[in-house]
Short mmCIF file of C-alpha atoms in Angstrom, two decimals:
data_model
loop_
_atom_site.label_atom_id
_atom_site.label_comp_id
_atom_site.label_asym_id
_atom_site.label_seq_id
_atom_site.Cartn_x
_atom_site.Cartn_y
_atom_site.Cartn_z
CA UNK T 111 -18.73 -20.32 -20.62
CA UNK T 112 -22.23 -19.46 -19.45
CA UNK T 113 -23.70 -17.57 -22.44
CA UNK T 114 -25.69 -15.23 -20.21
CA UNK T 115 -22.57 -14.26 -18.24
CA UNK T 116 -20.57 -13.93 -21.44
CA UNK T 117 -23.16 -11.57 -22.92
CA UNK T 118 -23.30 -9.47 -19.74
CA UNK T 119 -19.54 -9.03 -19.68
CA UNK T 120 -19.36 -8.21 -23.41
CA UNK T 121 -21.90 -5.45 -22.83
CA UNK T 122 -19.54 -4.02 -20.21
CA UNK T 123 -16.67 -3.54 -22.68
CA UNK T 124 -17.37 0.14 -23.27
CA UNK T 125 -17.57 0.85 -19.54
CA UNK T 126 -14.29 -1.00 -18.90
CA UNK T 127 -12.63 1.09 -21.57
CA UNK T 128 -14.09 4.32 -20.15
CA UNK T 129 -12.84 3.52 -16.64
CA UNK T 130 -9.40 2.53 -17.87
CA UNK T 131 -8.96 5.62 -20.03
CA UNK T 132 -10.12 7.94 -17.28
CA UNK T 133 -7.62 6.46 -14.82
CA UNK T 134 -4.94 6.61 -17.51
CA UNK T 135 -5.55 10.28 -18.26
CA UNK T 136 -5.42 11.23 -14.59
CA UNK T 137 -2.55 8.95 -13.62
CA UNK T 138 -1.54 9.02 -9.95
CA UNK T 139 1.62 7.40 -8.63
CA UNK T 140 2.04 5.53 -5.35
CA UNK T 141 0.34 6.94 -2.22
CA UNK T 142 -1.08 9.77 -4.40
CA UNK T 143 -4.06 7.78 -5.73
CA UNK T 144 -6.56 10.24 -4.23
CA UNK T 145 -8.77 10.82 -7.27
CA UNK T 146 -8.64 7.18 -8.32
CA UNK T 147 -9.55 5.94 -4.84
CA UNK T 148 -12.54 8.27 -4.48
CA UNK T 149 -13.99 7.28 -7.87
CA UNK T 150 -13.48 3.58 -7.16
CA UNK T 151 -15.11 3.98 -3.75
CA UNK T 152 -18.15 5.76 -5.16
CA UNK T 153 -18.72 3.00 -7.73
CA UNK T 154 -18.41 0.30 -5.06
CA UNK T 155 -20.71 2.23 -2.73
CA UNK T 156 -23.34 2.52 -5.45
CA UNK T 157 -23.09 -1.24 -6.02
CA UNK T 158 -23.78 -1.84 -2.33
CA UNK T 159 -20.49 -3.32 -1.18
CA UNK T 160 -19.34 -3.27 2.42
CA UNK T 161 -16.41 -0.88 2.37
CA UNK T 162 -13.26 -0.54 4.47
CA UNK T 163 -11.22 2.49 3.55
CA UNK T 164 -7.95 4.23 4.30
CA UNK T 165 -6.65 3.69 7.81
CA UNK T 166 -9.01 0.72 8.27
CA UNK T 167 -6.98 -1.22 5.70
CA UNK T 168 -3.59 0.53 5.59
CA UNK T 169 -1.32 0.32 8.64
CA UNK T 170 0.35 3.70 8.95
CA UNK T 171 3.80 2.71 10.16
CA UNK T 172 4.08 -0.20 7.70
CA UNK T 173 3.91 2.06 4.64
CA UNK T 174 7.16 2.26 2.70
CA UNK T 175 8.48 4.91 0.36
CA UNK T 176 5.95 7.43 1.65
CA UNK T 177 6.24 10.91 0.11
CA UNK T 178 6.61 13.98 2.31
CA UNK T 179 3.58 15.57 3.94
CA UNK T 180 4.05 18.56 1.64
CA UNK T 181 3.97 16.37 -1.46
CA UNK T 182 0.92 14.49 -0.22
CA UNK T 183 -0.94 17.74 0.43
CA UNK T 184 0.08 19.11 -2.96
CA UNK T 185 -1.15 16.00 -4.78
CA UNK T 186 -4.38 15.89 -2.78
CA UNK T 187 -5.10 19.44 -3.91
CA UNK T 188 -4.31 18.45 -7.49
CA UNK T 189 -6.71 15.51 -7.21
CA UNK T 190 -9.55 17.80 -6.10
CA UNK T 191 -8.92 20.06 -9.07
CA UNK T 192 -9.12 17.01 -11.35
CA UNK T 193 -12.41 15.69 -10.03
CA UNK T 194 -11.72 13.73 -6.85
CA UNK T 195 -14.95 13.18 -4.90
CA UNK T 196 -14.51 15.23 -1.76
CA UNK T 197 -17.06 13.25 0.27
CA UNK T 198 -14.67 10.27 0.23
CA UNK T 199 -11.36 12.10 0.29
CA UNK T 200 -10.97 12.36 4.10
CA UNK T 201 -10.61 8.57 4.26
CA UNK T 202 -7.55 8.69 1.99
CA UNK T 203 -5.96 11.98 3.06
CA UNK T 204 -2.32 11.73 4.04
CA UNK T 205 -1.55 8.74 1.84
CA UNK T 206 -3.97 6.05 3.08
CA UNK T 207 -5.24 5.17 -0.38
CA UNK T 208 -6.31 1.55 0.12
CA UNK T 209 -9.79 0.06 -0.40
CA UNK T 210 -11.33 -3.30 0.47
CA UNK T 211 -14.81 -4.06 -0.87
CA UNK T 212 -16.62 -7.08 0.57
CA UNK T 213 -19.64 -8.92 -0.81
CA UNK T 214 -21.18 -11.13 1.89
CA UNK T 215 -23.66 -13.45 0.20
CA UNK T 216 -25.14 -14.60 3.52
CA UNK T 217 -24.65 -18.20 2.41
CA UNK T 218 -22.07 -20.58 3.87
CA UNK T 219 -18.78 -20.76 2.06
CA UNK T 220 -15.14 -19.72 2.08
CA UNK T 221 -13.74 -16.21 1.71
CA UNK T 222 -12.26 -15.48 -1.71
CA UNK T 223 -10.16 -12.38 -2.37
CA UNK T 224 -8.96 -10.72 -5.56
CA UNK T 225 -6.24 -8.07 -5.53
CA UNK T 226 -5.79 -5.30 -8.10
CA UNK T 227 -3.41 -2.33 -7.91
CA UNK T 228 -4.11 1.32 -8.75
CA UNK T 229 -0.86 3.29 -8.96
CA UNK T 230 1.00 4.74 -11.91
CA UNK T 231 4.74 5.07 -12.48
CA UNK T 232 6.97 8.11 -12.00
CA UNK T 233 7.37 8.52 -15.75
CA UNK T 234 6.50 11.13 -18.36
CA UNK T 235 4.17 9.74 -21.04
CA UNK T 236 5.05 10.27 -24.67
CA UNK T 237 2.87 12.77 -26.50
CA UNK T 238 3.30 11.99 -30.18
CA UNK T 239 1.27 10.70 -33.12
CA UNK T 240 2.88 7.27 -32.66
CA UNK T 241 1.17 6.84 -29.28
CA UNK T 242 -2.53 5.87 -29.19
CA UNK T 243 -3.40 7.45 -25.82
CA UNK T 244 -2.15 10.78 -27.18
CA UNK T 245 -3.98 10.42 -30.49
CA UNK T 246 -7.26 9.43 -28.82
CA UNK T 247 -7.09 12.03 -26.07
CA UNK T 248 -6.44 10.04 -22.92
CA UNK T 249 -2.68 10.38 -22.36
CA UNK T 250 -1.69 11.39 -18.85
CA UNK T 251 -2.12 15.07 -18.02
CA UNK T 252 0.02 14.75 -14.90
CA UNK T 253 3.72 15.42 -15.14
CA UNK T 254 5.98 12.53 -14.20
CA UNK T 255 3.02 10.18 -13.72
CA UNK T 256 2.02 7.56 -16.29
CA UNK T 257 0.20 4.25 -16.28
CA UNK T 258 3.02 2.42 -18.04
CA UNK T 259 2.44 -0.97 -16.40
CA UNK T 260 -1.28 -1.58 -16.86
CA UNK T 261 -2.54 -0.75 -13.39
CA UNK T 262 -5.20 1.48 -14.93
CA UNK T 263 -6.51 -1.67 -16.59
CA UNK T 264 -6.23 -3.61 -13.34
CA UNK T 265 -8.37 -1.04 -11.53
CA UNK T 266 -10.97 -1.18 -14.30
CA UNK T 267 -10.94 -4.99 -14.11
CA UNK T 268 -11.53 -4.79 -10.36
CA UNK T 269 -14.55 -2.54 -10.86
CA UNK T 270 -15.88 -4.71 -13.68
CA UNK T 271 -15.52 -7.81 -11.53
CA UNK T 272 -17.28 -6.08 -8.62
CA UNK T 273 -20.19 -5.18 -10.88
CA UNK T 274 -20.52 -8.73 -12.25
CA UNK T 275 -20.31 -10.32 -8.81
CA UNK T 276 -23.11 -8.07 -7.59
CA UNK T 277 -25.27 -8.93 -10.59
CA UNK T 278 -24.76 -12.66 -9.98
CA UNK T 279 -24.84 -12.49 -6.19
CA UNK T 280 -27.69 -15.02 -5.97
CA UNK T 281 -25.43 -17.66 -7.53
CA UNK T 282 -22.50 -17.02 -5.20
CA UNK T 283 -21.70 -18.28 -1.71
CA UNK T 284 -19.41 -17.25 1.10
CA UNK T 285 -17.69 -13.87 1.10
CA UNK T 286 -15.78 -12.20 -1.71
CA UNK T 287 -13.31 -9.37 -1.27
CA UNK T 288 -11.90 -7.09 -3.94
CA UNK T 289 -8.73 -5.41 -2.69
CA UNK T 290 -7.66 -2.19 -4.41
CA UNK T 291 -4.01 -1.68 -3.44
CA UNK T 292 -1.96 1.52 -3.66
CA UNK T 293 1.78 1.84 -4.29
CA UNK T 294 2.64 -1.48 -5.91
CA UNK T 295 5.39 0.16 -7.95
CA UNK T 296 8.50 0.03 -5.84
CA UNK T 297 6.82 -2.76 -3.82
CA UNK T 298 5.60 -0.29 -1.20
CA UNK T 299 1.91 -0.83 -0.51
CA UNK T 300 0.95 -4.46 0.07
CA UNK T 301 2.82 -4.96 3.32
CA UNK T 302 0.89 -2.16 5.01
CA UNK T 303 -2.43 -3.68 3.95
CA UNK T 304 -1.32 -7.18 4.92
CA UNK T 305 -0.29 -5.93 8.37
CA UNK T 306 -3.70 -4.25 8.68
CA UNK T 307 -5.18 -7.77 8.46
CA UNK T 308 -7.07 -7.48 5.17
CA UNK T 309 -6.36 -11.10 4.16
CA UNK T 310 -6.32 -12.71 7.59
CA UNK T 311 -9.76 -14.23 6.96
CA UNK T 312 -9.10 -15.20 3.32
CA UNK T 313 -9.23 -18.86 2.26
CA UNK T 314 -8.49 -18.37 -1.45
CA UNK T 315 -6.53 -15.51 -2.99
CA UNK T 316 -5.81 -14.32 -6.54
CA UNK T 317 -3.61 -11.39 -7.58
CA UNK T 318 -3.56 -10.35 -11.23
CA UNK T 319 -1.50 -8.61 -13.88
CA UNK T 320 -1.87 -8.04 -17.60
CA UNK T 321 0.88 -8.30 -20.19
CA UNK T 322 4.39 -9.07 -18.84
CA UNK T 323 5.32 -10.72 -22.13
CA UNK T 324 2.51 -13.29 -22.08
CA UNK T 325 0.96 -13.62 -25.58
CA UNK T 326 -2.53 -12.34 -26.33
CA UNK T 327 -5.21 -14.91 -25.52
CA UNK T 328 -3.05 -16.80 -23.03
CA UNK T 329 -3.85 -17.00 -19.34
CA UNK T 330 -1.24 -17.99 -16.77
CA UNK T 331 -2.87 -19.58 -13.73
CA UNK T 332 0.18 -19.52 -11.49
CA UNK T 333 3.17 -17.29 -12.13
CA UNK T 334 6.41 -18.26 -10.41
CA UNK T 335 9.88 -16.81 -9.86
CA UNK T 336 9.08 -13.51 -8.18
CA UNK T 337 12.26 -12.46 -6.43
CA UNK T 338 12.28 -11.27 -2.84
CA UNK T 339 13.53 -7.69 -2.73
CA UNK T 340 14.52 -4.91 -0.36
CA UNK T 341 14.67 -1.33 -1.64
CA UNK T 342 16.36 1.36 0.41
CA UNK T 343 17.95 4.79 0.28
CA UNK T 344 21.37 5.47 1.79
CA UNK T 345 22.31 9.01 2.80
CA UNK T 346 25.89 9.85 3.68
CA UNK T 347 26.52 13.03 5.67
CA UNK T 348 30.02 14.49 5.75
CA UNK T 349 31.52 17.95 6.15
CA UNK T 350 31.91 20.51 3.37
CA UNK T 351 35.19 22.36 2.92
CA UNK T 352 37.09 24.40 0.36
CA UNK T 353 38.69 21.87 -1.98
CA UNK T 354 41.72 24.08 -2.63
CA UNK T 355 42.32 26.02 0.59
CA UNK T 356 41.30 23.51 3.29
CA UNK T 357 40.51 20.06 1.84
CA UNK T 358 41.74 18.39 5.05
CA UNK T 359 38.80 19.92 6.92
CA UNK T 360 36.31 18.11 4.74
CA UNK T 361 34.69 14.70 5.14
CA UNK T 362 33.86 13.47 1.67
CA UNK T 363 30.41 11.88 1.36
CA UNK T 364 30.84 11.40 -2.39
CA UNK T 365 33.88 9.16 -1.95
CA UNK T 366 32.03 7.13 0.67
CA UNK T 367 29.15 6.65 -1.76
CA UNK T 368 31.51 5.73 -4.58
CA UNK T 369 33.33 3.15 -2.44
CA UNK T 370 29.99 1.74 -1.34
CA UNK T 371 28.76 1.46 -4.92
CA UNK T 372 31.82 -0.46 -6.07
CA UNK T 373 31.68 -2.65 -2.99
CA UNK T 374 28.00 -3.47 -3.46
CA UNK T 375 28.65 -4.77 -6.95
CA UNK T 376 31.34 -7.02 -5.47
CA UNK T 377 28.88 -8.94 -3.28
CA UNK T 378 29.29 -12.64 -4.19
CA UNK T 379 26.51 -14.51 -5.93
CA UNK T 380 24.71 -17.26 -4.00
CA UNK T 381 24.99 -20.96 -4.84
CA UNK T 382 21.37 -21.71 -3.93
CA UNK T 383 19.68 -19.37 -6.40
CA UNK T 384 19.55 -16.08 -8.25
CA UNK T 385 20.60 -12.85 -6.57
CA UNK T 386 20.70 -9.23 -7.67
CA UNK T 387 22.14 -5.92 -6.50
CA UNK T 388 21.64 -2.55 -8.15
CA UNK T 389 22.51 1.05 -7.38
CA UNK T 390 20.04 2.97 -9.51
CA UNK T 391 20.90 6.47 -8.33
CA UNK T 392 24.04 8.15 -6.99
CA UNK T 393 23.74 11.87 -6.28
CA UNK T 394 26.40 13.87 -4.49
CA UNK T 395 28.03 17.25 -4.19
CA UNK T 396 27.07 20.83 -4.91
CA UNK T 397 30.08 22.42 -6.60
CA UNK T 398 33.42 21.84 -8.32
CA UNK T 399 35.45 23.46 -5.54
CA UNK T 400 33.57 22.08 -2.54
CA UNK T 401 34.29 18.82 -0.71
CA UNK T 402 30.90 17.01 -1.04
CA UNK T 403 29.16 16.80 2.32
CA UNK T 404 26.10 14.80 1.21
CA UNK T 405 25.51 11.81 -1.03
CA UNK T 406 22.46 9.72 -1.82
CA UNK T 407 22.32 6.14 -3.08
CA UNK T 408 19.12 4.39 -4.17
CA UNK T 409 19.73 0.69 -3.88
CA UNK T 410 17.84 -2.58 -4.24
CA UNK T 411 18.71 -6.17 -3.42
CA UNK T 412 16.88 -9.21 -4.77
CA UNK T 413 17.00 -12.94 -4.17
CA UNK T 414 15.30 -16.06 -5.48
CA UNK T 415 14.35 -16.83 -1.88
CA UNK T 416 13.84 -14.64 1.15
CA UNK T 417 17.02 -16.14 2.61
CA UNK T 418 19.13 -15.22 -0.44
CA UNK T 419 17.78 -11.68 -0.45
CA UNK T 420 18.60 -11.43 3.26
CA UNK T 421 22.15 -12.62 2.53
CA UNK T 422 22.65 -9.91 -0.11
CA UNK T 423 21.02 -7.24 2.07
CA UNK T 424 23.17 -8.03 5.11
CA UNK T 425 26.34 -7.97 2.99
CA UNK T 426 25.21 -4.60 1.62
CA UNK T 427 24.79 -3.21 5.14
CA UNK T 428 28.37 -4.13 6.06
CA UNK T 429 29.71 -2.49 2.89
CA UNK T 430 27.70 0.70 3.39
CA UNK T 431 28.86 0.99 7.00
CA UNK T 432 32.45 0.24 6.05
CA UNK T 433 32.47 2.95 3.37
CA UNK T 434 31.20 5.44 5.96
CA UNK T 435 34.00 4.53 8.38
CA UNK T 436 36.62 4.89 5.65
CA UNK T 437 35.66 8.55 5.13
CA UNK T 438 34.59 9.26 8.71
CA UNK T 439 31.07 10.27 7.63
CA UNK T 440 27.67 9.50 9.12
CA UNK T 441 25.07 7.49 7.25
CA UNK T 442 21.36 6.77 7.40
CA UNK T 443 19.33 4.02 5.74
CA UNK T 444 15.64 4.40 4.91
CA UNK T 445 13.53 1.41 3.83
CA UNK T 446 11.61 2.30 0.66
CA UNK T 447 10.02 -0.98 -0.43
CA UNK T 448 10.07 -4.75 -0.04
CA UNK T 449 8.54 -7.95 -1.36
CA UNK T 450 8.86 -11.63 -0.62
CA UNK T 451 9.40 -14.67 -2.76
CA UNK T 452 6.29 -16.80 -3.12
CA UNK T 453 5.06 -19.80 -5.05
CA UNK T 454 1.42 -20.50 -5.97
CA UNK T 455 -0.59 -23.20 -4.20
CA UNK T 456 -0.58 -26.23 -6.48
CA UNK T 457 -4.13 -27.46 -5.80
CA UNK T 458 -5.57 -23.98 -6.35
CA UNK T 459 -3.62 -23.58 -9.59
CA UNK T 460 -4.80 -27.00 -10.81
CA UNK T 461 -8.42 -26.09 -10.11
CA UNK T 462 -8.21 -22.76 -11.96
CA UNK T 463 -6.40 -24.43 -14.86
CA UNK T 464 -9.05 -27.16 -15.26
CA UNK T 465 -11.89 -24.68 -14.80
CA UNK T 466 -10.65 -22.18 -17.37
CA UNK T 467 -9.95 -24.89 -19.94
CA UNK T 468 -13.52 -26.11 -19.55
CA UNK T 469 -15.36 -22.80 -19.22
CA UNK T 470 -13.30 -20.49 -21.46
CA UNK T 471 -12.66 -22.34 -24.73
CA UNK T 472 -11.98 -19.07 -26.56
CA UNK T 473 -8.61 -18.74 -24.83
CA UNK T 474 -5.75 -19.75 -27.11
CA UNK T 475 -3.65 -21.17 -24.30
CA UNK T 476 -3.83 -21.78 -20.57
CA UNK T 477 -0.59 -22.29 -18.66
CA UNK T 478 -0.39 -23.73 -15.16
CA UNK T 479 2.90 -22.23 -14.09
CA UNK T 480 5.21 -19.91 -15.95
CA UNK T 481 8.64 -18.81 -14.82
CA UNK T 482 8.58 -15.08 -15.39
CA UNK T 483 11.50 -12.77 -15.90
CA UNK T 484 13.05 -12.19 -12.51
CA UNK T 485 11.10 -9.22 -11.19
CA UNK T 486 9.38 -8.71 -7.85
CA UNK T 487 5.77 -8.21 -6.72
CA UNK T 488 4.51 -7.16 -3.32
CA UNK T 489 1.30 -9.17 -3.75
CA UNK T 490 3.58 -11.89 -2.40
CA UNK T 491 2.96 -10.44 1.08
CA UNK T 492 -0.73 -11.25 0.65
CA UNK T 493 0.02 -14.67 -0.82
CA UNK T 494 2.33 -15.69 1.98
CA UNK T 495 -0.02 -14.48 4.73
CA UNK T 496 -2.93 -16.41 3.21
CA UNK T 497 -0.81 -19.56 2.94
CA UNK T 498 0.56 -19.15 6.49
CA UNK T 499 -3.01 -19.14 7.78
CA UNK T 500 -3.97 -22.31 5.91
CA UNK T 501 -5.38 -20.79 2.73
CA UNK T 502 -4.35 -21.08 -0.91
CA UNK T 503 -3.04 -18.36 -3.20
CA UNK T 504 -1.91 -17.73 -6.74
CA UNK T 505 -0.88 -15.00 -9.16
CA UNK T 506 -2.54 -14.84 -12.57
CA UNK T 507 -1.39 -13.12 -15.74
CA UNK T 508 -3.61 -12.23 -18.71
CA UNK T 509 -1.68 -11.99 -21.96
CA UNK T 510 -2.13 -9.09 -24.33
CA UNK T 511 -0.45 -7.26 -27.17
CA UNK T 512 1.63 -4.30 -26.01
CA UNK T 513 2.73 -1.24 -27.96
CA UNK T 514 5.95 -1.11 -25.92
CA UNK T 515 7.43 -2.84 -22.91
CA UNK T 516 6.33 -2.20 -19.36
CA UNK T 517 7.69 1.00 -17.80
CA UNK T 518 8.17 2.56 -21.24
CA UNK T 519 6.80 6.00 -22.15
CA UNK T 520 4.91 4.45 -25.12
CA UNK T 521 3.29 1.63 -23.13
CA UNK T 522 -0.28 0.72 -24.13
CA UNK T 523 -2.26 -2.52 -24.30
CA UNK T 524 -5.13 -4.18 -26.14
CA UNK T 525 -8.15 -3.25 -24.01
CA UNK T 526 -9.94 -6.51 -24.86
CA UNK T 527 -7.75 -8.18 -22.24
CA UNK T 528 -9.94 -6.56 -19.58
CA UNK T 529 -12.94 -8.56 -20.81
CA UNK T 530 -10.90 -11.77 -20.64
CA UNK T 531 -9.80 -10.99 -17.09
CA UNK T 532 -13.30 -10.16 -15.83
CA UNK T 533 -14.67 -13.33 -17.44
CA UNK T 534 -11.99 -15.50 -15.88
CA UNK T 535 -12.19 -14.05 -12.39
CA UNK T 536 -16.00 -14.10 -12.40
CA UNK T 537 -15.92 -17.73 -13.48
CA UNK T 538 -13.60 -18.61 -10.59
CA UNK T 539 -15.96 -16.98 -8.11
CA UNK T 540 -19.06 -18.64 -9.53
CA UNK T 541 -17.48 -22.11 -9.58
CA UNK T 542 -15.56 -21.95 -6.31
CA UNK T 543 -17.87 -24.49 -4.57
CA UNK T 544 -16.60 -27.09 -7.06
CA UNK T 545 -13.13 -26.75 -5.57
CA UNK T 546 -14.39 -27.94 -2.19
CA UNK T 547 -16.27 -30.81 -3.81
CA UNK T 548 -13.18 -31.83 -5.80
CA UNK T 549 -10.73 -31.58 -2.90
CA UNK T 550 -12.97 -32.35 0.05
#
């Protein structure tokens, strides 16, 4: 590791912590990242980056799981009260909370992109003496919003990386993009940015995450086994009636939803890989003596490949429609999120692996490819688009100690992992020309 670079990044530790804790305290869930986006934009503007904001990088009709206009307006007002920078807010108003910062060195070279996410979870943070953010005064002040997956750290890492890249601009070549993505939770945001073309010019791509069960000091250069997924809401609409006096006049949406739920869990597994189906929410009815006229299901399918996920999804559609016909009710399906399956580019992973082993001897372990627990990630939309257009892509994980598992109300992480991540990503950018020399 270059000792000058190492020293510069170590001096940034306090700033990384300050950014992370600020974002943590004012947690904002998907498409509500108004305050976060304005503060990130101001920092990038001060650094001198070329900025593309909001509708320039988020395709409106490709957004998934978008809150209502009323909710967006309510959360935008809340953001202003909590310190959002109003000069930048018009770019993000209405749920267009994406940012792409570009550093053009003016020297020949490829385009390298890093992706970090900014959103929190819909979760209430624990406020107790057992929880460090509460004890040290940076637990979330926003109801039902908590950074319980580390995205506050990811955003801080993105800003730290942007600062380092600017400081070492004279040693860089080509163009470097830092993509700040909204609404990763629920796999809702990446597709809209991908369809806006933000990675269409990218030759090399890296998405990151901290934690996920990887031990402290370990870096995973290419994480595999992200499942393709489709997330959707099903609404059944029937007819209410008095359950004692005139039950025959009713059309029971609750029974349709119940039949659908049981049927969905009966979808056969697939011989060519893992598949999943889950009904996470079933809500129906308004009273004991009323035939339920509405029912809501929140459903997700997953598959080891895009084809397996499609198989499960199509089976689910038949079952949902069949349940509606059984009870003579109407139904509507709303897409809420999606991600693809994707595998890292082997040559790119090999280069990062060899580079980090050589340049970052302080790491306890470097792993080329790790098969993660079978979750999903919408960064796969970016990865697949880059690969389709002839580029190379990977997903990196930076191990750290956790106080509790991801998506838990006591989640917290060792903030030193942010230094490791900034070091590693900066090193990749500074040594990228060696990849061309090695593989040319």
